Amino acid sequence: MLSITGLCLVAAEAVNVALTWSKDRMPLLPVYTYWVCLLIPLIGWAFSILVLHPWKVVRDGHSILEGAKPTVRGEIIQAKALFSNPGLWTLGACAALMSYYNGTTLSFSPVSLNSTFTDSVRMMSLLRLIYQVTYILGAWIISLAFLDNTNHTRSKRARMTSAMLIVFLMAVLVGTYIKTVTAYASYSLYGLFDGFTHTFFVWLLACFSNNPLKQARYVGFLYAIYYLTSAIKFALTENVEAIVSYDKFICIGMVVLALIMYGTFNFKYVTDTCVDDEDDVEEEVEFKTNVVESIQLEPGVSESGKVERYNEKEVLASAAKKVAFADSR
C-alpha cells in the first residue's frame, strides 16, 4: 500500500510537469483526473487485501502471524499497557518531533529557492517530482544497505543507521544554506533524508515488537501523538508571531532532537532478538473463546471434529507465540 501511494505521488507530480512543460501555468484539469487519483490508491488497497489471507502469512520460522481475534473488551484491557511503556513513549517523542516539522525537510526551504522557482509552476512541480523519486530511492537504499543487511546484528545495524543519518543531516544543512547548491540538489537531499528517517522509524517499531496485535496498538497510539502535536503547532503558529518568524530554525532543531531520540531508542530497546511474551491472560482467554465460537458455528462438524480443530488451532497459535516472532538477524 505504501509503495502504491508513493508511486501515485510520483505520477501526480509527473502529470503536473507534463501539463506545464511548454507553458508555465497550470491549465484547468478535467474532473476525471481527480477521480483517477482517488481510485488508484483505493484499488491498490483492495488488491493488497485479496493477495493473501492473514492466516496464510508465515515468517521464515514457519510461524503464523495471525493470532487472537481482537475484541473491543480485549483492546480496552490492553490499552492501559500503552501508557506505562517507556519504549513506546520514546517512539512517541520521535513521532511528536517529526510531526512538528510535518515529517518532511521540505520545511527547511533552501536559500537557492528564489522567486525564479517559486513563481514557476513548472519548476516547482519538477522539484516536487525530484523529491518524490528520491524519497522512494532513499527508502530502498537504507533498507538494502543498512536495515536488511544481515551481515550485521540488528543492534549494530541500528547504530550504523543512526550514525549515517547524523552525517547525512549535515549534507542536508549544507544543501539548505549554501547558495551554490542548486534547489534541485537540495530537494534531492531532502527526499533521500526523509526516505531514510521514515523507513528507519517503521523499522524501529518492528524491532520493538513482532506481535501484529501490539504493533497495531502502537501505531494507533503514535498516530494520536503525531496529530496532537500537529494541532498544537497549528495553534502556536496562529497565535505566536515569534514562532512563525523562527519556524525554519525550530524545524531544524526538531530534526536534530528526533535523531537523538532515535539513538536513545537504539541504545535501550533494539536487541538482536524480539520475542514477545504474552503476559496478559485476558488476551489468551479472548483467543480461546473466539476459536471455540468460530468452530461451533461451522455446519456439519461432529463433536470430535470440533475438538480436533480446536486443538490444531491452539497448537498453531502456541507455536506462533513461542517460535516465530524471533528475528535474530
PDB file of N, CA, C and O in Angstrom, residues 72-101:
ATOM      1  N   VAL A  72     -13.385  -5.673  21.348  1.00  0.00           N
ATOM      2  CA  VAL A  72     -13.409  -4.349  21.991  1.00  0.00           C
ATOM      3  C   VAL A  72     -12.968  -4.463  23.448  1.00  0.00           C
ATOM      4  O   VAL A  72     -12.141  -3.680  23.932  1.00  0.00           O
ATOM      5  N   ARG A  73     -13.490  -5.457  24.158  1.00  0.00           N
ATOM      6  CA  ARG A  73     -13.139  -5.609  25.573  1.00  0.00           C
ATOM      7  C   ARG A  73     -11.654  -5.905  25.746  1.00  0.00           C
ATOM      8  O   ARG A  73     -10.978  -5.339  26.614  1.00  0.00           O
ATOM      9  N   GLY A  74     -11.136  -6.785  24.872  1.00  0.00           N
ATOM     10  CA  GLY A  74      -9.724  -7.115  24.969  1.00  0.00           C
ATOM     11  C   GLY A  74      -8.826  -5.928  24.670  1.00  0.00           C
ATOM     12  O   GLY A  74      -7.806  -5.728  25.327  1.00  0.00           O
ATOM     13  N   GLU A  75      -9.209  -5.102  23.685  1.00  0.00           N
ATOM     14  CA  GLU A  75      -8.393  -3.935  23.339  1.00  0.00           C
ATOM     15  C   GLU A  75      -8.403  -2.899  24.445  1.00  0.00           C
ATOM     16  O   GLU A  75      -7.407  -2.224  24.695  1.00  0.00           O
ATOM     17  N   ILE A  76      -9.543  -2.749  25.132  1.00  0.00           N
ATOM     18  CA  ILE A  76      -9.610  -1.801  26.255  1.00  0.00           C
ATOM     19  C   ILE A  76      -8.690  -2.242  27.376  1.00  0.00           C
ATOM     20  O   ILE A  76      -7.976  -1.437  27.996  1.00  0.00           O
ATOM     21  N   ILE A  77      -8.676  -3.555  27.623  1.00  0.00           N
ATOM     22  CA  ILE A  77      -7.801  -4.087  28.671  1.00  0.00           C
ATOM     23  C   ILE A  77      -6.332  -3.867  28.315  1.00  0.00           C
ATOM     24  O   ILE A  77      -5.513  -3.498  29.155  1.00  0.00           O
ATOM     25  N   GLN A  78      -5.999  -4.078  27.018  1.00  0.00           N
ATOM     26  CA  GLN A  78      -4.617  -3.946  26.592  1.00  0.00           C
ATOM     27  C   GLN A  78      -4.162  -2.490  26.500  1.00  0.00           C
ATOM     28  O   GLN A  78      -2.972  -2.201  26.598  1.00  0.00           O
ATOM     29  N   ALA A  79      -5.108  -1.571  26.317  1.00  0.00           N
ATOM     30  CA  ALA A  79      -4.748  -0.165  26.117  1.00  0.00           C
ATOM     31  C   ALA A  79      -4.016   0.430  27.307  1.00  0.00           C
ATOM     32  O   ALA A  79      -3.165   1.314  27.153  1.00  0.00           O
ATOM     33  N   LYS A  80      -4.314  -0.051  28.503  1.00  0.00           N
ATOM     34  CA  LYS A  80      -3.677   0.522  29.694  1.00  0.00           C
ATOM     35  C   LYS A  80      -2.165   0.292  29.696  1.00  0.00           C
ATOM     36  O   LYS A  80      -1.416   1.090  30.269  1.00  0.00           O
ATOM     37  N   ALA A  81      -1.727  -0.786  29.021  1.00  0.00           N
ATOM     38  CA  ALA A  81      -0.292  -1.074  28.979  1.00  0.00           C
ATOM     39  C   ALA A  81       0.463  -0.057  28.128  1.00  0.00           C
ATOM     40  O   ALA A  81       1.674   0.141  28.313  1.00  0.00           O
ATOM     41  N   LEU A  82      -0.220   0.604  27.209  1.00  0.00           N
ATOM     42  CA  LEU A  82       0.448   1.573  26.338  1.00  0.00           C
ATOM     43  C   LEU A  82       1.018   2.739  27.137  1.00  0.00           C
ATOM     44  O   LEU A  82       2.111   3.230  26.855  1.00  0.00           O
ATOM     45  N   PHE A  83       0.283   3.191  28.143  1.00  0.00           N
ATOM     46  CA  PHE A  83       0.670   4.391  28.877  1.00  0.00           C
ATOM     47  C   PHE A  83       1.778   4.133  29.897  1.00  0.00           C
ATOM     48  O   PHE A  83       2.342   5.080  30.432  1.00  0.00           O
ATOM     49  N   SER A  84       2.073   2.874  30.154  1.00  0.00           N
ATOM     50  CA  SER A  84       3.146   2.545  31.093  1.00  0.00           C
ATOM     51  C   SER A  84       4.352   1.944  30.395  1.00  0.00           C
ATOM     52  O   SER A  84       5.220   1.353  31.043  1.00  0.00           O
ATOM     53  N   ASN A  85       4.438   2.129  29.088  1.00  0.00           N
ATOM     54  CA  ASN A  85       5.520   1.552  28.295  1.00  0.00           C
ATOM     55  C   ASN A  85       6.537   2.636  27.938  1.00  0.00           C
ATOM     56  O   ASN A  85       6.281   3.457  27.054  1.00  0.00           O
ATOM     57  N   PRO A  86       7.691   2.682  28.592  1.00  0.00           N
ATOM     58  CA  PRO A  86       8.655   3.758  28.319  1.00  0.00           C
ATOM     59  C   PRO A  86       9.221   3.727  26.904  1.00  0.00           C
ATOM     60  O   PRO A  86       9.502   4.776  26.317  1.00  0.00           O
ATOM     61  N   GLY A  87       9.381   2.532  26.351  1.00  0.00           N
ATOM     62  CA  GLY A  87       9.885   2.449  24.984  1.00  0.00           C
ATOM     63  C   GLY A  87       8.928   3.071  23.991  1.00  0.00           C
ATOM     64  O   GLY A  87       9.333   3.759  23.048  1.00  0.00           O
ATOM     65  N   LEU A  88       7.643   2.851  24.206  1.00  0.00           N
ATOM     66  CA  LEU A  88       6.638   3.429  23.314  1.00  0.00           C
ATOM     67  C   LEU A  88       6.604   4.951  23.436  1.00  0.00           C
ATOM     68  O   LEU A  88       6.423   5.662  22.450  1.00  0.00           O
ATOM     69  N   TRP A  89       6.808   5.459  24.643  1.00  0.00           N
ATOM     70  CA  TRP A  89       6.858   6.913  24.823  1.00  0.00           C
ATOM     71  C   TRP A  89       8.085   7.509  24.142  1.00  0.00           C
ATOM     72  O   TRP A  89       8.057   8.649  23.669  1.00  0.00           O
ATOM     73  N   THR A  90       9.173   6.735  24.087  1.00  0.00           N
ATOM     74  CA  THR A  90      10.357   7.208  23.365  1.00  0.00           C
ATOM     75  C   THR A  90      10.055   7.341  21.876  1.00  0.00           C
ATOM     76  O   THR A  90      10.402   8.345  21.238  1.00  0.00           O
ATOM     77  N   LEU A  91       9.402   6.327  21.308  1.00  0.00           N
ATOM     78  CA  LEU A  91       8.979   6.424  19.914  1.00  0.00           C
ATOM     79  C   LEU A  91       7.950   7.537  19.736  1.00  0.00           C
ATOM     80  O   LEU A  91       7.916   8.218  18.702  1.00  0.00           O
ATOM     81  N   GLY A  92       7.104   7.730  20.760  1.00  0.00           N
ATOM     82  CA  GLY A  92       6.125   8.809  20.710  1.00  0.00           C
ATOM     83  C   GLY A  92       6.787  10.173  20.641  1.00  0.00           C
ATOM     84  O   GLY A  92       6.310  11.076  19.935  1.00  0.00           O
ATOM     85  N   ALA A  93       7.905  10.324  21.360  1.00  0.00           N
ATOM     86  CA  ALA A  93       8.653  11.579  21.289  1.00  0.00           C
ATOM     87  C   ALA A  93       9.196  11.804  19.881  1.00  0.00           C
ATOM     88  O   ALA A  93       9.176  12.925  19.354  1.00  0.00           O
ATOM     89  N   CYS A  94       9.685  10.726  19.248  1.00  0.00           N
ATOM     90  CA  CYS A  94      10.152  10.826  17.854  1.00  0.00           C
ATOM     91  C   CYS A  94       9.017  11.262  16.943  1.00  0.00           C
ATOM     92  O   CYS A  94       9.187  12.137  16.088  1.00  0.00           O
ATOM     93  N   ALA A  95       7.841  10.652  17.135  1.00  0.00           N
ATOM     94  CA  ALA A  95       6.687  10.987  16.298  1.00  0.00           C
ATOM     95  C   ALA A  95       6.271  12.438  16.487  1.00  0.00           C
ATOM     96  O   ALA A  95       5.932  13.135  15.522  1.00  0.00           O
ATOM     97  N   ALA A  96       6.319  12.925  17.726  1.00  0.00           N
ATOM     98  CA  ALA A  96       5.939  14.311  18.003  1.00  0.00           C
ATOM     99  C   ALA A  96       6.921  15.288  17.351  1.00  0.00           C
ATOM    100  O   ALA A  96       6.515  16.298  16.762  1.00  0.00           O
ATOM    101  N   LEU A  97       8.201  14.994  17.447  1.00  0.00           N
ATOM    102  CA  LEU A  97       9.212  15.869  16.853  1.00  0.00           C
ATOM    103  C   LEU A  97       9.088  15.888  15.332  1.00  0.00           C
ATOM    104  O   LEU A  97       9.202  16.947  14.701  1.00  0.00           O
ATOM    105  N   MET A  98       8.837  14.708  14.750  1.00  0.00           N
ATOM    106  CA  MET A  98       8.660  14.644  13.300  1.00  0.00           C
ATOM    107  C   MET A  98       7.393  15.375  12.871  1.00  0.00           C
ATOM    108  O   MET A  98       7.350  16.015  11.820  1.00  0.00           O
ATOM    109  N   SER A  99       6.364  15.300  13.718  1.00  0.00           N
ATOM    110  CA  SER A  99       5.107  15.973  13.389  1.00  0.00           C
ATOM    111  C   SER A  99       5.291  17.483  13.338  1.00  0.00           C
ATOM    112  O   SER A  99       4.673  18.155  12.500  1.00  0.00           O
ATOM    113  N   TYR A 100       6.137  18.014  14.204  1.00  0.00           N
ATOM    114  CA  TYR A 100       6.291  19.473  14.255  1.00  0.00           C
ATOM    115  C   TYR A 100       6.831  20.018  12.935  1.00  0.00           C
ATOM    116  O   TYR A 100       6.425  21.087  12.497  1.00  0.00           O
ATOM    117  N   TYR A 101       7.741  19.291  12.303  1.00  0.00           N
ATOM    118  CA  TYR A 101       8.245  19.771  11.014  1.00  0.00           C
ATOM    119  C   TYR A 101       7.553  19.052   9.849  1.00  0.00           C
ATOM    120  O   TYR A 101       8.078  18.953   8.744  1.00  0.00           O
TER     121      TYR A 101
END
